[in-house]
XYZ file of C-alpha atoms in Angstrom:
389
model
C 116.381 67.689 66.250
C 117.732 68.223 62.810
C 121.255 66.867 63.742
C 119.724 63.915 65.560
C 117.594 63.076 62.491
C 120.831 63.713 60.383
C 122.473 61.048 62.381
C 120.002 58.686 62.482
C 120.129 58.643 58.139
C 123.546 58.387 58.019
C 123.852 55.490 60.644
C 121.021 53.478 58.425
C 122.130 54.469 55.169
C 126.134 55.402 54.904
C 127.936 54.328 58.424
C 130.285 51.136 58.343
C 129.738 48.406 60.985
C 132.410 50.153 63.387
C 132.261 53.390 62.388
C 131.146 56.373 64.409
C 129.053 59.615 63.880
C 131.701 63.055 63.571
C 129.045 65.461 62.603
C 129.012 66.751 58.825
C 126.982 67.083 56.286
C 124.173 64.500 54.454
C 124.886 66.785 51.524
C 128.298 65.075 50.686
C 126.187 61.706 50.751
C 123.524 63.415 47.795
C 120.595 63.432 50.901
C 118.976 66.716 50.673
C 116.295 68.154 53.159
C 112.929 69.234 51.292
C 109.832 70.806 52.997
C 106.444 70.553 50.514
C 105.217 73.351 52.921
C 105.921 76.604 54.615
C 109.115 75.844 56.980
C 110.590 77.486 60.035
C 112.868 80.561 59.219
C 115.955 78.865 61.074
C 115.556 75.713 58.228
C 114.846 78.013 55.299
C 118.545 78.838 54.378
C 119.139 74.635 54.517
C 115.490 74.242 52.639
C 117.481 76.836 49.518
C 120.623 75.569 49.872
C 119.929 71.515 49.074
C 117.135 72.710 46.622
C 119.853 74.639 44.353
C 121.791 71.481 44.905
C 119.041 69.295 43.633
C 118.814 71.650 40.841
C 122.250 71.596 39.711
C 121.790 67.556 39.661
C 118.881 67.600 37.933
C 120.708 70.157 35.145
C 123.648 67.530 34.477
C 123.383 65.701 31.309
C 123.563 62.124 32.056
C 125.077 59.720 29.051
C 122.328 56.882 28.165
C 123.909 53.481 28.695
C 124.321 51.547 25.097
C 122.211 48.790 26.731
C 119.669 51.235 27.765
C 119.133 52.072 24.102
C 118.692 49.168 23.256
C 115.626 48.496 25.133
C 114.155 51.556 24.064
C 114.883 50.374 20.142
C 113.274 47.213 20.931
C 110.325 48.849 22.583
C 109.754 51.064 19.343
C 109.788 48.003 17.282
C 107.369 46.485 19.065
C 105.187 49.736 19.255
C 105.527 49.854 15.447
C 104.744 45.990 15.325
C 101.546 46.849 16.880
C 100.588 49.561 14.575
C 100.908 47.483 11.708
C 99.042 44.384 13.232
C 96.232 46.527 13.550
C 96.349 46.366 9.744
C 97.132 42.958 9.055
C 93.959 40.591 8.412
C 93.831 37.710 10.615
C 94.558 33.859 9.498
C 93.224 30.711 10.984
C 96.237 30.137 14.008
C 96.670 26.042 14.078
C 95.645 25.105 18.141
C 98.801 22.584 18.314
C 101.089 25.734 17.356
C 99.396 28.018 19.608
C 99.434 25.797 22.325
C 102.945 25.350 21.997
C 103.557 29.111 22.107
C 101.422 29.352 25.059
C 103.514 27.055 26.861
C 106.896 29.115 25.801
C 105.409 31.877 27.145
C 104.445 30.148 30.343
C 108.121 28.935 30.752
C 109.709 32.447 30.226
C 107.391 33.517 32.788
C 108.514 31.411 35.136
C 111.699 31.281 34.752
C 112.154 35.253 34.608
C 109.550 35.691 37.830
C 111.429 32.831 40.000
C 114.568 35.411 39.320
C 112.884 38.218 39.531
C 111.425 37.442 42.943
C 114.531 35.767 44.494
C 116.281 38.725 43.815
C 113.652 40.890 45.477
C 113.776 38.424 48.436
C 117.715 38.402 49.028
C 117.499 42.283 48.501
C 114.854 42.875 50.861
C 116.600 40.498 53.495
C 120.151 42.316 53.522
C 118.216 45.547 53.987
C 115.923 44.452 56.772
C 119.382 43.194 58.650
C 121.082 46.357 57.843
C 118.090 48.335 59.199
C 117.864 46.080 62.298
C 122.069 46.446 62.481
C 121.868 50.274 62.469
C 118.871 50.450 64.919
C 120.627 47.791 67.416
C 123.757 50.492 67.545
C 121.469 53.376 68.320
C 119.791 51.550 70.929
C 122.511 50.578 72.600
C 123.729 53.951 72.824
C 120.634 55.536 73.710
C 119.952 53.070 76.538
C 123.758 53.257 78.006
C 123.000 57.025 78.495
C 119.421 56.075 79.931
C 120.360 53.786 82.385
C 122.841 56.075 83.537
C 120.329 59.220 84.035
C 117.740 56.858 85.450
C 119.979 55.582 88.264
C 121.172 59.259 89.082
C 117.896 59.823 89.716
C 116.764 56.854 92.166
C 120.436 56.791 93.571
C 118.625 56.594 96.998
C 117.488 52.978 96.004
C 120.560 51.377 95.190
C 121.715 50.017 98.599
C 120.274 46.385 97.702
C 121.232 44.542 94.804
C 118.019 43.443 93.913
C 116.679 46.930 93.623
C 119.113 47.663 91.731
C 118.585 44.829 89.220
C 114.802 45.818 89.616
C 115.538 49.477 88.458
C 118.069 48.450 85.372
C 115.723 46.116 84.281
C 112.545 48.296 83.828
C 114.912 50.896 82.670
C 115.921 48.667 80.017
C 112.740 46.918 79.100
C 110.975 50.606 78.303
C 113.934 51.084 76.056
C 113.641 47.924 73.759
C 110.063 48.225 73.603
C 109.992 52.043 72.367
C 113.043 50.403 69.895
C 110.616 47.888 68.983
C 107.680 50.301 68.275
C 110.061 52.284 66.012
C 111.645 49.561 64.194
C 108.574 47.221 63.653
C 106.966 49.720 61.136
C 109.914 49.403 58.777
C 110.020 45.332 58.783
C 106.317 45.376 58.259
C 107.029 47.765 55.168
C 109.582 45.235 53.682
C 107.475 42.312 54.441
C 104.560 43.834 52.437
C 106.991 44.582 49.815
C 108.134 40.944 49.589
C 104.290 39.385 50.150
C 103.164 41.881 47.236
C 105.987 40.718 44.813
C 104.966 37.196 45.630
C 101.401 37.500 44.938
C 102.220 39.177 41.167
C 104.182 36.432 40.666
C 101.395 33.766 41.215
C 98.879 35.962 39.346
C 100.964 36.167 36.414
C 102.019 32.251 36.450
C 98.165 31.374 36.809
C 97.102 33.133 34.312
C 100.026 31.834 32.353
C 99.193 27.716 33.362
C 95.345 28.024 33.307
C 96.255 29.084 29.244
C 97.975 25.926 29.061
C 95.074 24.522 30.157
C 95.939 23.901 33.984
C 92.672 24.702 36.684
C 91.999 27.605 38.425
C 94.135 28.887 41.240
C 96.595 25.894 40.256
C 99.527 27.384 42.433
C 97.407 27.058 45.501
C 97.378 29.896 48.288
C 99.996 32.707 47.916
C 102.779 32.202 50.840
C 103.328 35.372 53.097
C 106.013 36.463 55.483
C 106.412 38.169 58.661
C 109.402 39.704 59.676
C 108.384 41.627 62.790
C 107.396 38.635 64.928
C 111.170 38.569 66.476
C 110.121 42.218 67.763
C 107.373 41.092 69.966
C 109.942 38.481 71.715
C 112.958 41.272 72.325
C 110.221 42.532 74.348
C 110.224 40.184 77.024
C 113.275 41.178 79.733
C 116.057 38.934 80.769
C 117.494 39.024 84.167
C 121.277 39.462 84.132
C 123.617 38.108 86.589
C 124.500 40.476 89.766
C 127.189 42.600 89.317
C 130.212 41.898 91.364
C 130.446 43.004 95.367
C 127.668 43.431 97.025
C 126.645 47.062 98.296
C 126.846 47.033 102.291
C 123.546 48.187 102.439
C 121.638 51.511 104.216
C 121.699 49.596 107.652
C 125.338 49.199 107.440
C 126.078 52.803 106.613
C 124.426 53.860 109.818
C 126.449 51.544 111.701
C 129.501 52.707 110.468
C 128.619 56.357 110.252
C 127.363 55.951 114.369
C 130.575 54.370 115.483
C 132.768 56.779 113.649
C 130.695 59.217 115.275
C 130.846 58.326 118.852
C 134.589 57.804 118.232
C 134.708 61.294 117.500
C 133.271 62.462 120.434
C 134.881 60.672 122.797
C 137.890 61.900 121.117
C 136.688 65.522 121.946
C 134.473 65.304 124.711
C 137.514 66.271 127.072
C 138.271 69.747 125.692
C 135.082 70.817 123.927
C 131.904 69.052 125.169
C 129.718 65.795 124.661
C 127.926 68.188 121.958
C 130.445 69.146 120.034
C 131.448 65.660 119.603
C 128.109 64.352 118.614
C 127.797 67.000 115.950
C 131.251 66.019 114.507
C 130.077 62.282 114.447
C 127.140 62.743 112.738
C 128.879 64.535 110.102
C 131.364 62.076 109.683
C 128.631 59.712 109.223
C 126.647 61.490 106.771
C 129.952 62.184 104.644
C 130.529 58.223 104.903
C 126.992 57.592 103.975
C 127.479 60.491 100.748
C 130.751 58.808 99.449
C 129.274 55.450 99.760
C 125.991 56.449 98.069
C 128.776 57.637 95.498
C 130.560 54.161 95.187
C 127.068 52.118 94.737
C 125.889 54.589 92.002
C 129.362 53.812 90.171
C 128.512 50.259 90.771
C 125.290 50.333 89.583
C 125.712 52.186 86.607
C 128.726 50.054 85.764
C 126.146 46.846 86.188
C 123.547 48.767 84.043
C 125.914 49.428 81.226
C 127.019 45.862 81.307
C 123.430 44.712 80.979
C 122.730 46.925 77.922
C 125.657 45.575 76.658
C 124.550 42.069 77.409
C 120.463 42.499 75.949
C 121.721 44.178 72.817
C 124.242 41.505 72.337
C 121.382 38.955 72.534
C 118.667 41.127 69.953
C 122.175 41.306 67.696
C 121.954 37.646 67.513
C 117.941 37.190 67.624
C 116.175 39.632 65.668
C 118.483 39.528 62.519
C 118.556 35.815 62.299
C 114.641 35.541 62.731
C 114.459 37.940 59.731
C 116.579 35.284 57.796
C 114.642 32.130 59.045
C 111.520 33.827 57.670
C 112.846 34.715 54.455
C 114.289 31.463 54.304
C 110.906 29.737 55.126
C 109.422 32.070 52.195
C 111.761 31.330 49.520
C 111.705 27.572 50.124
C 107.876 27.677 49.911
C 107.873 29.538 46.840
C 110.680 27.492 45.111
C 108.534 24.222 46.060
C 105.398 26.031 44.256
C 107.346 27.076 41.357
C 109.052 23.762 40.785
C 105.523 22.469 40.952
C 104.123 24.182 38.408
C 107.207 23.939 35.691
C 106.259 19.725 36.343
C 102.768 20.817 35.473
C 103.168 23.178 32.781
C 105.569 20.481 30.937
C 102.803 17.728 31.638
C 100.111 20.548 29.627
C 102.898 21.492 27.062
C 105.503 19.382 26.865
C 108.596 21.231 25.655
C 109.304 21.097 22.217
C 112.939 21.587 20.322
C 114.303 25.182 20.366
C 112.623 26.860 17.499
C 109.157 24.749 17.586
C 108.713 26.015 21.344
C 109.102 29.602 20.499
C 106.121 31.981 19.072
C 106.581 32.837 15.492
C 108.467 36.060 15.328
C 106.791 39.153 13.597
C 103.499 39.334 12.565
C 101.376 37.767 9.763
C 100.623 40.056 7.173
C 98.173 40.022 4.111
C 99.153 41.763 0.224
C 100.298 44.812 0.118
C 102.271 47.333 2.878
C 102.114 45.218 5.407
C 104.045 42.716 4.144
C 106.340 44.949 3.755
C 106.997 46.717 6.956
C 106.295 43.340 8.701
C 110.000 42.066 6.719
C 111.044 45.646 7.605
C 110.470 44.929 11.031
C 112.132 41.408 11.501
C 115.208 42.470 9.946
C 115.431 45.511 12.088
C 115.133 42.946 15.115
C 117.825 40.523 13.633
C 119.893 43.676 13.436
C 119.554 44.023 16.801
C 120.098 41.087 18.111
C 123.502 40.889 16.392
C 124.394 44.108 18.352
C 126.931 43.156 20.991
C 126.958 45.674 24.037
């Protein structure tokens, strides 16, 4: 079971398009096994090894990137400004300037939110397609194995092509239904993350636009996405063509066996008697039926494996394409809504020249130490902005 889980994790996260699992240890990919409760005896050594590897990795010192240091400094400056603002006497704000600042903040939220959401849509859509592709590769391997075993259990029913098609179809349909049941939750989880990101963006923009005088819920209803709709369609069976060559059928096997038996009996009647000849004839007929049954199994298995390849190839086109269409439709709806919000924002708060359309830097301070603190913080911000990373 552990090897099966490792193979599936490797195929989902690390395997290339045509790469096959050849065994190995997932610790080479920084993928570790852990357990929150008491583990079985046969897993304890593996868990202890992976826990030690995790402790070693966490103990390694990582150099902080310069860009992260800049964000940390900017955050500390903001915290300092908040402390200064608590000691700063309030000053009446010009309504026109306040509206201009609110418009600038709303435009920033609109631009940043659009960029962040589109990046989320692209990332989740690509991840969903990779997840489906990996699951379909595993599905094909599993179905190839299952069809062969299923037909071996029904080898006595393979004399008619119609029955072979029925057996193969039922086996493949059940396998695809199981695949859809296990793949659906992952796609629904990704759709939920996309819906949450869209809802959060619409909520932030709605508040920003209302601050500029827009009516509540001016953005309209929040659009949603469904990524597992194609899985339901994939469970519909599709009959494939009959494999070349028609099985002669059980009746033909009996006739041919009887003919061979009679011929063998005629040859042996003069020396050993009719009873022995009939026995040899029955044995020859039984041997022929066994050989033909094996041939039918080989042909039925080839037909079944070809049907699996065709069915999975169809799913490979259907499901990822449906995911792309669903995300693309959501993307178009969101962009149209954001474009409409931008036009409404321009009507409520016309953009000003650069400098007038931005909030006033720093906090306005009264006499004393707050004036000096504000000036020093503003100077530090200017120095930080001049740093080249």
